[in-house]
Coordinates of C-alpha atoms and ligand atoms in Angstrom, one line a residue:
M1 CA 39.6 -16.1 -33.9
T2 CA 41.7 -17.5 -31.2
V3 CA 44.1 -16.0 -28.4
P4 CA 47.4 -17.1 -30.0
Q5 CA 48.6 -20.0 -28.2
I6 CA 52.6 -19.9 -28.9
E7 CA 54.7 -19.1 -26.9
T8 CA 56.8 -16.6 -27.9
A9 CA 59.0 -12.8 -26.6
T10 CA 56.2 -10.8 -29.1
T11 CA 52.1 -10.7 -29.6
Y12 CA 50.7 -10.6 -32.4
P13 CA 49.4 -7.0 -33.1
F14 CA 45.3 -8.4 -33.7
L15 CA 44.5 -11.9 -33.3
L16 CA 45.0 -14.6 -35.5
T17 CA 42.4 -17.1 -37.0
E18 CA 42.6 -20.9 -36.2
D19 CA 44.2 -21.5 -39.8
Q20 CA 46.9 -18.8 -39.2
E21 CA 47.5 -20.2 -35.3
Q22 CA 47.8 -23.5 -37.3
L23 CA 50.4 -22.5 -40.1
R24 CA 52.4 -21.1 -37.4
R25 CA 52.4 -24.0 -35.6
E26 CA 53.3 -26.6 -38.6
I27 CA 56.2 -24.1 -39.3
R28 CA 57.6 -23.3 -35.7
D29 CA 57.5 -27.4 -35.3
F30 CA 58.8 -27.9 -38.8
A31 CA 61.6 -25.5 -38.2
A32 CA 62.4 -27.0 -35.0
R33 CA 62.3 -30.4 -36.2
E34 CA 64.4 -30.1 -39.9
I35 CA 66.2 -26.6 -39.7
A36 CA 67.5 -25.9 -36.0
P37 CA 69.9 -28.8 -35.9
N38 CA 71.7 -28.1 -39.1
V39 CA 71.7 -24.2 -39.2
M40 CA 75.2 -24.1 -37.7
R41 CA 76.7 -26.5 -40.5
W42 CA 74.8 -24.8 -43.6
D43 CA 76.2 -21.6 -42.5
E44 CA 79.4 -22.5 -42.1
A45 CA 80.0 -24.6 -45.1
S46 CA 77.8 -21.7 -47.2
E47 CA 75.2 -25.4 -47.7
F48 CA 72.1 -24.6 -49.5
P49 CA 69.5 -26.6 -47.6
A50 CA 68.3 -28.3 -51.0
E51 CA 66.2 -30.8 -49.2
V52 CA 64.4 -28.5 -46.7
V53 CA 63.6 -26.5 -49.4
Q54 CA 61.9 -29.1 -51.4
K55 CA 59.5 -29.9 -48.0
L56 CA 59.0 -26.4 -47.6
G57 CA 57.3 -27.2 -51.4
H58 CA 55.1 -30.1 -50.1
M59 CA 53.9 -28.0 -46.9
G60 CA 52.6 -24.8 -49.7
L61 CA 55.4 -22.3 -48.6
L62 CA 57.2 -22.0 -51.9
G63 CA 53.7 -20.6 -53.1
V64 CA 52.2 -19.3 -50.3
I65 CA 50.4 -16.2 -52.2
F66 CA 49.3 -17.5 -55.3
P67 CA 45.9 -18.8 -55.4
V68 CA 45.0 -22.8 -55.2
E69 CA 43.8 -22.7 -59.3
Y70 CA 47.6 -21.9 -60.0
G71 CA 49.1 -24.5 -57.5
G72 CA 49.3 -22.5 -54.6
A73 CA 48.4 -22.4 -51.2
G74 CA 45.7 -19.6 -52.0
L75 CA 46.8 -17.7 -48.9
G76 CA 47.5 -13.9 -48.4
Y77 CA 50.4 -11.6 -47.4
V78 CA 49.5 -11.7 -43.8
D79 CA 50.3 -15.6 -43.8
Y80 CA 53.1 -15.1 -45.9
A81 CA 54.4 -12.4 -43.4
L82 CA 54.1 -14.9 -40.6
A83 CA 55.7 -17.9 -42.2
I84 CA 58.7 -16.0 -43.3
E85 CA 59.0 -14.8 -39.4
E86 CA 58.4 -18.4 -38.7
L87 CA 61.1 -19.5 -40.8
S88 CA 63.5 -16.5 -40.2
A89 CA 63.2 -17.0 -36.1
V90 CA 65.3 -20.0 -37.1
D91 CA 67.1 -19.7 -39.9
G92 CA 67.2 -16.2 -42.0
S93 CA 69.1 -18.1 -45.0
I94 CA 65.8 -20.0 -45.0
G95 CA 63.3 -16.9 -45.0
I96 CA 65.1 -15.2 -47.9
I97 CA 65.2 -18.5 -50.1
V98 CA 61.2 -18.7 -49.6
A99 CA 61.2 -14.7 -50.2
A100 CA 63.4 -14.3 -53.4
H101 CA 61.3 -17.4 -54.8
N102 CA 57.6 -16.2 -54.0
S103 CA 57.1 -12.3 -53.8
L104 CA 59.9 -11.7 -56.4
C105 CA 60.2 -14.3 -59.4
T106 CA 57.1 -15.9 -59.0
N107 CA 54.8 -12.7 -58.2
H108 CA 56.7 -11.1 -61.2
I109 CA 55.3 -13.5 -63.6
F110 CA 52.0 -13.8 -61.6
L111 CA 51.5 -10.1 -61.8
A112 CA 53.0 -8.8 -65.2
G113 CA 52.5 -12.2 -67.0
S114 CA 49.8 -13.5 -69.5
E115 CA 47.5 -15.9 -68.7
E116 CA 49.6 -18.2 -70.9
Q117 CA 52.9 -17.6 -68.8
R118 CA 51.0 -17.7 -65.3
R119 CA 49.6 -21.3 -66.7
R120 CA 52.9 -22.0 -68.1
Y121 CA 55.6 -21.0 -64.9
V122 CA 53.2 -20.9 -61.8
P123 CA 52.1 -23.8 -61.0
G124 CA 55.6 -25.4 -61.1
L125 CA 57.3 -22.7 -58.9
A126 CA 54.6 -22.4 -56.6
S127 CA 54.2 -25.9 -56.1
G128 CA 57.8 -26.1 -55.4
A129 CA 58.8 -28.5 -58.3
K130 CA 60.6 -25.5 -60.0
L131 CA 62.5 -22.7 -57.8
G132 CA 62.9 -18.9 -58.8
A133 CA 65.4 -16.3 -58.9
W134 CA 65.1 -12.5 -59.8
G135 CA 67.5 -10.5 -61.6
L136 CA 67.2 -6.5 -61.4
T137 CA 70.8 -5.8 -59.5
E138 CA 73.8 -5.2 -62.0
P139 CA 77.4 -4.8 -60.8
G140 CA 77.0 -1.3 -61.7
S141 CA 73.1 -0.9 -60.7
G142 CA 71.9 -1.6 -57.3
S143 CA 69.9 1.4 -56.1
D144 CA 69.7 3.1 -59.4
A145 CA 68.5 -0.1 -60.9
G146 CA 66.7 1.6 -63.9
S147 CA 70.5 2.2 -65.4
A148 CA 70.7 -1.6 -65.9
R149 CA 73.7 -2.5 -68.5
T150 CA 72.5 -5.9 -69.5
T151 CA 70.7 -5.6 -73.3
A152 CA 67.7 -7.6 -75.0
V153 CA 67.7 -7.0 -78.4
R154 CA 65.0 -8.4 -80.8
K155 CA 65.9 -10.8 -83.7
G156 CA 63.4 -12.6 -85.6
D157 CA 61.4 -15.1 -83.0
C158 CA 64.1 -14.5 -80.4
W159 CA 65.5 -11.8 -77.9
V160 CA 69.3 -12.2 -77.4
L161 CA 70.6 -11.4 -73.8
N162 CA 74.0 -9.9 -72.8
G163 CA 75.1 -9.0 -69.4
N164 CA 75.5 -9.3 -65.8
K165 CA 73.6 -10.1 -63.1
T166 CA 74.6 -9.7 -59.6
F167 CA 73.8 -10.8 -55.7
I168 CA 70.9 -12.8 -57.1
T169 CA 69.2 -15.0 -54.3
N170 CA 69.0 -18.1 -55.6
G171 CA 71.0 -17.4 -58.8
H172 CA 72.8 -20.9 -59.3
Y173 CA 69.9 -23.1 -58.5
A174 CA 66.7 -21.5 -59.8
D175 CA 64.8 -23.3 -62.6
V176 CA 63.2 -20.1 -63.8
S177 CA 64.8 -16.7 -63.4
V178 CA 63.0 -13.7 -64.1
V179 CA 65.4 -10.9 -65.6
I180 CA 65.3 -7.2 -66.2
A181 CA 67.2 -6.1 -69.5
V182 CA 67.3 -2.9 -71.7
T183 CA 65.0 -3.1 -74.9
D184 CA 65.2 0.7 -75.6
R185 CA 68.4 2.6 -73.9
S186 CA 66.6 6.0 -75.3
Q187 CA 63.6 5.7 -73.3
G188 CA 65.6 5.3 -69.7
T189 CA 63.7 3.6 -67.0
H190 CA 60.7 3.3 -69.6
G191 CA 62.7 1.0 -71.9
L192 CA 63.5 -1.8 -69.2
S193 CA 61.8 -5.1 -70.1
A194 CA 61.2 -8.3 -68.3
F195 CA 61.6 -11.9 -69.3
V196 CA 61.7 -15.0 -68.4
V197 CA 65.2 -17.0 -68.6
E198 CA 65.1 -20.9 -67.9
K199 CA 68.1 -23.0 -66.6
G200 CA 69.9 -24.5 -69.1
T201 CA 69.3 -22.1 -71.7
P202 CA 72.4 -21.7 -73.5
G203 CA 74.4 -18.5 -73.5
F204 CA 73.3 -18.4 -69.8
R205 CA 74.6 -19.8 -66.6
A206 CA 75.4 -18.9 -63.1
G207 CA 78.7 -17.3 -62.6
K208 CA 80.3 -16.3 -59.3
K209 CA 79.0 -17.6 -56.1
E210 CA 79.3 -15.0 -53.1
N211 CA 80.8 -15.9 -50.1
K212 CA 79.2 -13.8 -48.0
L213 CA 79.2 -12.1 -43.8
G214 CA 75.7 -13.6 -43.1
L215 CA 72.7 -15.5 -44.6
R216 CA 75.3 -18.0 -46.0
A217 CA 73.3 -20.8 -46.5
S218 CA 71.1 -19.4 -49.1
D219 CA 72.8 -18.4 -52.5
T220 CA 73.9 -15.2 -53.7
S221 CA 74.9 -15.7 -57.2
E222 CA 75.8 -13.5 -60.7
L223 CA 73.3 -14.5 -63.5
I224 CA 75.5 -14.2 -66.9
F225 CA 74.1 -13.7 -70.5
E226 CA 76.7 -14.3 -73.3
D227 CA 74.2 -13.9 -76.8
C228 CA 71.5 -16.0 -74.4
E229 CA 68.6 -16.4 -77.2
I230 CA 65.0 -16.9 -75.6
P231 CA 61.9 -17.1 -77.5
A232 CA 59.9 -14.1 -78.1
E233 CA 57.2 -15.3 -75.9
N234 CA 59.2 -15.4 -72.9
L235 CA 58.7 -11.1 -72.6
L236 CA 57.1 -10.9 -69.5
G237 CA 54.8 -8.3 -69.5
K238 CA 55.0 -5.4 -72.2
E239 CA 57.8 -4.3 -73.6
G240 CA 59.1 -1.4 -71.7
E241 CA 57.5 -1.9 -68.7
G242 CA 59.5 -3.9 -66.8
F243 CA 61.1 -1.4 -64.2
I244 CA 57.7 -0.1 -63.6
D245 CA 56.2 -3.6 -63.0
S246 CA 59.7 -4.4 -60.8
M247 CA 58.9 -1.4 -58.8
R248 CA 55.3 -3.0 -58.2
V249 CA 57.0 -6.1 -57.3
L250 CA 58.9 -4.7 -55.1
D251 CA 56.2 -3.4 -53.1
G252 CA 55.1 -6.9 -52.2
G253 CA 58.8 -7.9 -51.5
R254 CA 59.9 -5.4 -49.1
I255 CA 57.1 -6.9 -46.8
S256 CA 58.7 -10.1 -47.0
I257 CA 62.2 -8.4 -46.0
A258 CA 60.5 -6.6 -43.4
A259 CA 59.2 -10.2 -42.0
L260 CA 62.8 -11.8 -42.4
S261 CA 63.9 -9.0 -40.0
L262 CA 61.1 -9.6 -37.9
G263 CA 61.9 -13.4 -37.4
I264 CA 65.7 -12.6 -37.2
A265 CA 65.2 -10.4 -34.5
R266 CA 62.5 -12.0 -32.7
G267 CA 65.2 -15.0 -32.7
A268 CA 67.9 -12.9 -31.0
L269 CA 65.1 -11.7 -28.7
E270 CA 64.1 -15.2 -27.3
A271 CA 67.7 -16.3 -27.4
S272 CA 68.5 -13.5 -25.3
L273 CA 65.6 -13.9 -22.7
R274 CA 66.8 -17.6 -22.2
Y275 CA 70.4 -16.0 -21.6
V276 CA 69.8 -13.5 -19.0
K277 CA 67.7 -16.1 -17.3
E278 CA 70.5 -18.7 -17.0
R279 CA 73.7 -16.1 -16.7
R280 CA 74.4 -15.5 -13.4
Q281 CA 77.0 -12.6 -12.2
F282 CA 77.5 -10.6 -9.1
G283 CA 75.2 -13.6 -7.1
K284 CA 72.3 -13.3 -9.6
A285 CA 70.8 -13.9 -12.3
I286 CA 71.4 -11.1 -14.7
A287 CA 67.9 -10.4 -16.0
E288 CA 67.5 -9.3 -12.3
F289 CA 69.2 -6.3 -13.2
Q290 CA 67.4 -3.4 -13.9
G291 CA 69.9 -2.4 -17.2
I292 CA 69.5 -5.5 -19.0
Q293 CA 65.8 -5.4 -18.3
W294 CA 65.7 -1.9 -19.5
K295 CA 67.2 -3.1 -22.8
L296 CA 64.9 -6.1 -22.9
A297 CA 62.1 -3.6 -22.7
D298 CA 63.0 -1.5 -25.1
M299 CA 63.7 -4.6 -27.6
A300 CA 60.5 -6.0 -27.1
T301 CA 58.7 -2.8 -27.4
E302 CA 60.8 -2.0 -31.1
L303 CA 59.6 -5.3 -32.7
D304 CA 55.9 -5.3 -31.4
A305 CA 55.8 -1.7 -33.3
A306 CA 57.7 -3.0 -36.6
R307 CA 55.3 -5.9 -36.6
L308 CA 52.7 -3.6 -36.3
L309 CA 54.0 -1.9 -39.6
T310 CA 54.8 -4.9 -41.5
Q311 CA 50.8 -6.2 -40.6
R312 CA 49.2 -3.0 -41.6
A313 CA 51.1 -3.6 -45.2
A314 CA 50.2 -6.8 -44.9
V315 CA 46.5 -6.3 -44.2
L316 CA 46.3 -3.7 -47.2
K317 CA 47.9 -5.5 -49.6
D318 CA 45.8 -8.2 -49.1
A319 CA 43.0 -5.6 -49.6
G320 CA 43.9 -4.8 -53.0
H321 CA 45.8 -1.2 -52.2
K322 CA 49.1 -0.1 -53.3
V323 CA 51.5 -0.1 -50.5
T324 CA 54.9 1.5 -51.8
R325 CA 54.7 3.9 -48.9
E326 CA 53.4 1.4 -46.3
S327 CA 55.8 -1.7 -47.3
S328 CA 58.9 0.8 -47.4
M329 CA 57.9 2.2 -44.1
A330 CA 57.6 -1.3 -42.6
K331 CA 60.9 -2.7 -44.4
L332 CA 62.5 0.5 -43.4
F333 CA 61.4 0.6 -39.6
A334 CA 61.7 -3.4 -39.6
S335 CA 65.5 -3.9 -40.6
E336 CA 66.7 -1.2 -38.9
V337 CA 65.5 -2.2 -35.5
A338 CA 66.3 -5.8 -36.4
V339 CA 69.5 -4.5 -36.5
R340 CA 69.4 -2.8 -33.1
I341 CA 68.0 -5.9 -31.6
C342 CA 70.5 -8.3 -32.8
D343 CA 73.7 -5.7 -31.9
E344 CA 72.2 -5.3 -27.8
A345 CA 71.6 -9.3 -28.1
V346 CA 75.4 -9.9 -28.6
Q347 CA 75.6 -7.3 -25.8
L348 CA 73.5 -9.6 -23.6
H349 CA 75.8 -12.5 -24.2
G350 CA 78.9 -10.3 -23.2
G351 CA 81.7 -12.9 -24.9
Y352 CA 79.6 -15.3 -25.2
G353 CA 77.7 -13.6 -28.1
F354 CA 80.7 -13.4 -30.0
I355 CA 81.2 -16.8 -30.0
K356 CA 79.7 -19.2 -32.4
D357 CA 78.5 -21.7 -29.9
Y358 CA 75.6 -19.3 -29.1
P359 CA 73.2 -18.3 -31.5
A360 CA 73.5 -14.5 -30.8
E361 CA 76.6 -14.1 -33.2
K362 CA 74.9 -15.4 -36.5
F363 CA 71.5 -13.4 -35.7
Y364 CA 74.0 -10.2 -35.7
R365 CA 75.6 -11.4 -38.7
D366 CA 72.6 -12.4 -40.7
V367 CA 70.2 -9.3 -39.9
K368 CA 72.5 -6.6 -41.9
L369 CA 71.0 -8.0 -45.3
C370 CA 67.5 -6.6 -44.1
T371 CA 68.8 -2.9 -44.5
I372 CA 69.9 -3.5 -47.8
G373 CA 68.3 -5.9 -49.8
E374 CA 65.3 -5.0 -51.8
G375 CA 66.5 -1.2 -51.7
T376 CA 68.7 0.0 -48.7
S377 CA 67.3 2.1 -45.8
E378 CA 68.5 5.2 -47.8
I379 CA 66.7 4.2 -50.8
Q380 CA 63.3 3.4 -48.3
R381 CA 63.5 6.9 -47.2
M382 CA 63.6 8.1 -50.7
V383 CA 60.3 6.4 -51.3
I384 CA 58.4 7.3 -48.5
A385 CA 59.5 10.5 -48.9
R386 CA 58.8 11.1 -52.4
E387 CA 55.2 8.8 -51.4
I388 CA 54.0 11.5 -48.8
L389 CA 55.0 15.1 -50.8
K390 CA 52.5 13.5 -53.8
V391 CA 49.8 14.2 -51.6
V392 CA 50.5 17.6 -50.8
P393 CA 50.1 20.1 -53.9
S394 CA 53.2 22.2 -55.3
R395 CA 52.0 25.7 -54.9
G396 CA 52.8 27.3 -58.4
Ligands
FAD401 C1 72.6 -11.4 -49.6 C2 72.0 -10.2 -51.0 C3 71.1 -11.0 -51.3 C4 70.3 -10.0 -52.6 N1 69.8 -10.4 -53.5 C5 69.1 -10.0 -54.8 C6 68.3 -11.1 -55.4 O1 67.4 -11.5 -55.5 N2 68.2 -9.8 -57.0 C7 67.9 -9.0 -57.5 O2 68.0 -7.8 -58.1 N3 69.2 -7.9 -56.1 C8 69.7 -8.4 -55.0 N4 70.5 -8.1 -54.1 C9 70.9 -6.9 -54.7 C10 70.5 -5.7 -53.4 O3 69.4 -5.5 -53.9 C11 71.2 -4.3 -53.6 O4 72.7 -4.7 -53.0 C12 70.8 -3.2 -53.1 O5 69.8 -2.7 -53.7 C13 71.6 -2.2 -53.3 O6 72.6 -2.0 -54.1 P1 74.6 -1.5 -54.1 O7 74.8 -3.0 -53.3 O8 75.0 -1.6 -55.5 O9 74.8 -0.3 -53.2 P2 74.9 0.9 -54.1 O10 73.3 1.5 -54.8 O11 75.5 1.5 -54.2 O12 74.8 1.6 -52.6 C14 76.1 2.0 -51.7 C15 75.3 2.9 -50.6 O13 74.9 4.1 -51.4 C16 73.8 4.5 -51.1 N5 73.3 5.2 -51.9 C17 72.9 5.2 -53.5 N6 72.0 5.9 -53.8 C18 71.7 7.0 -52.9 C19 71.3 7.9 -52.9 N7 70.4 8.3 -53.9 N8 70.6 8.9 -51.4 C20 71.5 8.4 -50.4 N9 72.2 7.2 -50.9 C21 72.4 6.5 -51.7 C22 73.0 3.5 -50.8 O14 72.1 3.4 -49.7 C23 74.1 2.4 -49.8 O15 74.4 3.4 -48.4 C24 71.0 -8.8 -52.8 C25 71.9 -8.3 -52.2 C26 72.4 -9.2 -50.9 C27 73.9 -8.6 -50.5

């Protein structure tokens, strides 16, 4: 164990191992060299950073949480959260691309797939040779994901998929997509199943690419299925368990959105700390005003508290515990704190916070996704309430 050497505005809740320090340093150097110079260009053009994504694969960041024998880096959620935070402190778009690929698509296959399916898909995805997407949301079903309309009907040795998924991260670029579809409507959420669909399958294509407020270098697209036939063996997990498995996938996924929130908020806080020391008004650096210092103190304290919740969820997840409550709490708190921090960051920059020459403006736009994706704040509160009410038995 070693005391963190990297200078950041905030501290970690526990001492990192040498390997974790090394991982952070590598990602930080990479982000400064390969990501930072391009961030605004990608943002303005909504350009998917394909080359950088390929390099992240070479660094093992597209398979962080998967065992080495499946082509992964053999690390856990603590390392994964560190990685997402470091990337997102420079560009949240990279953070969400990595998150959707790792803890949604690849993890669904790893968690629910047969050994044959794991061997078939995980090594390609974990090494970064292939990119993954995960499709649950539909135009008519977001928070109420169990009311999905996309259907999968068994026909001989195939399943035939029809319907639309919307807002799917990496949708256009994914080689492998995991998709949830109705296999038996009479069974409600127990009538949904998961399927692996490969790029190029006839009847399957990416549709509208969304023009977004933030995270503009990430791709958010429709997935369209028109009499799309996939082999029977592409059913992932047991028939009827696709929704339940998706909820287990989201338990891990929400840790990544908490880490995405931490990264964006830290980037905004660090930019603010630099700015308030440079900017002079009334004859002194604005950092010298108590009103400014109190804002900074609140931002840093809330950020550290969010990191504590995130790391608690990650540590418990790595120890094999069910983390439904902990990951929802981390995601809820970190995302709402991050929105507040990015708002304050713009305020601290004054008029310069409103223009694109300074990074506060982009952090402010990017961060809003964090209170929406992988379940809105309202849905996290429902999940947390359900979990804590379970603990106390009802009377009568
Ligand atoms: C950039 C981006 C990337 C995304 N990536 C993916 C992806 O890769 N894969 C994927 O499957 N999905 C993805 N999504 C979809 C995302 O998960 C959904 O947008 C989100 O779950 C909310 O669903 P909705 O947009 O349909 O909102 P709605 O469910 O229509 O919600 C609208 C509002 O109503 C509130 N609300 C709904 N129900 C309740 C309730 N019971 N009580 C109180 N309030 C309620 C919500 O909190 C929200 O404020 C992405 C979305 C975005 C914007």
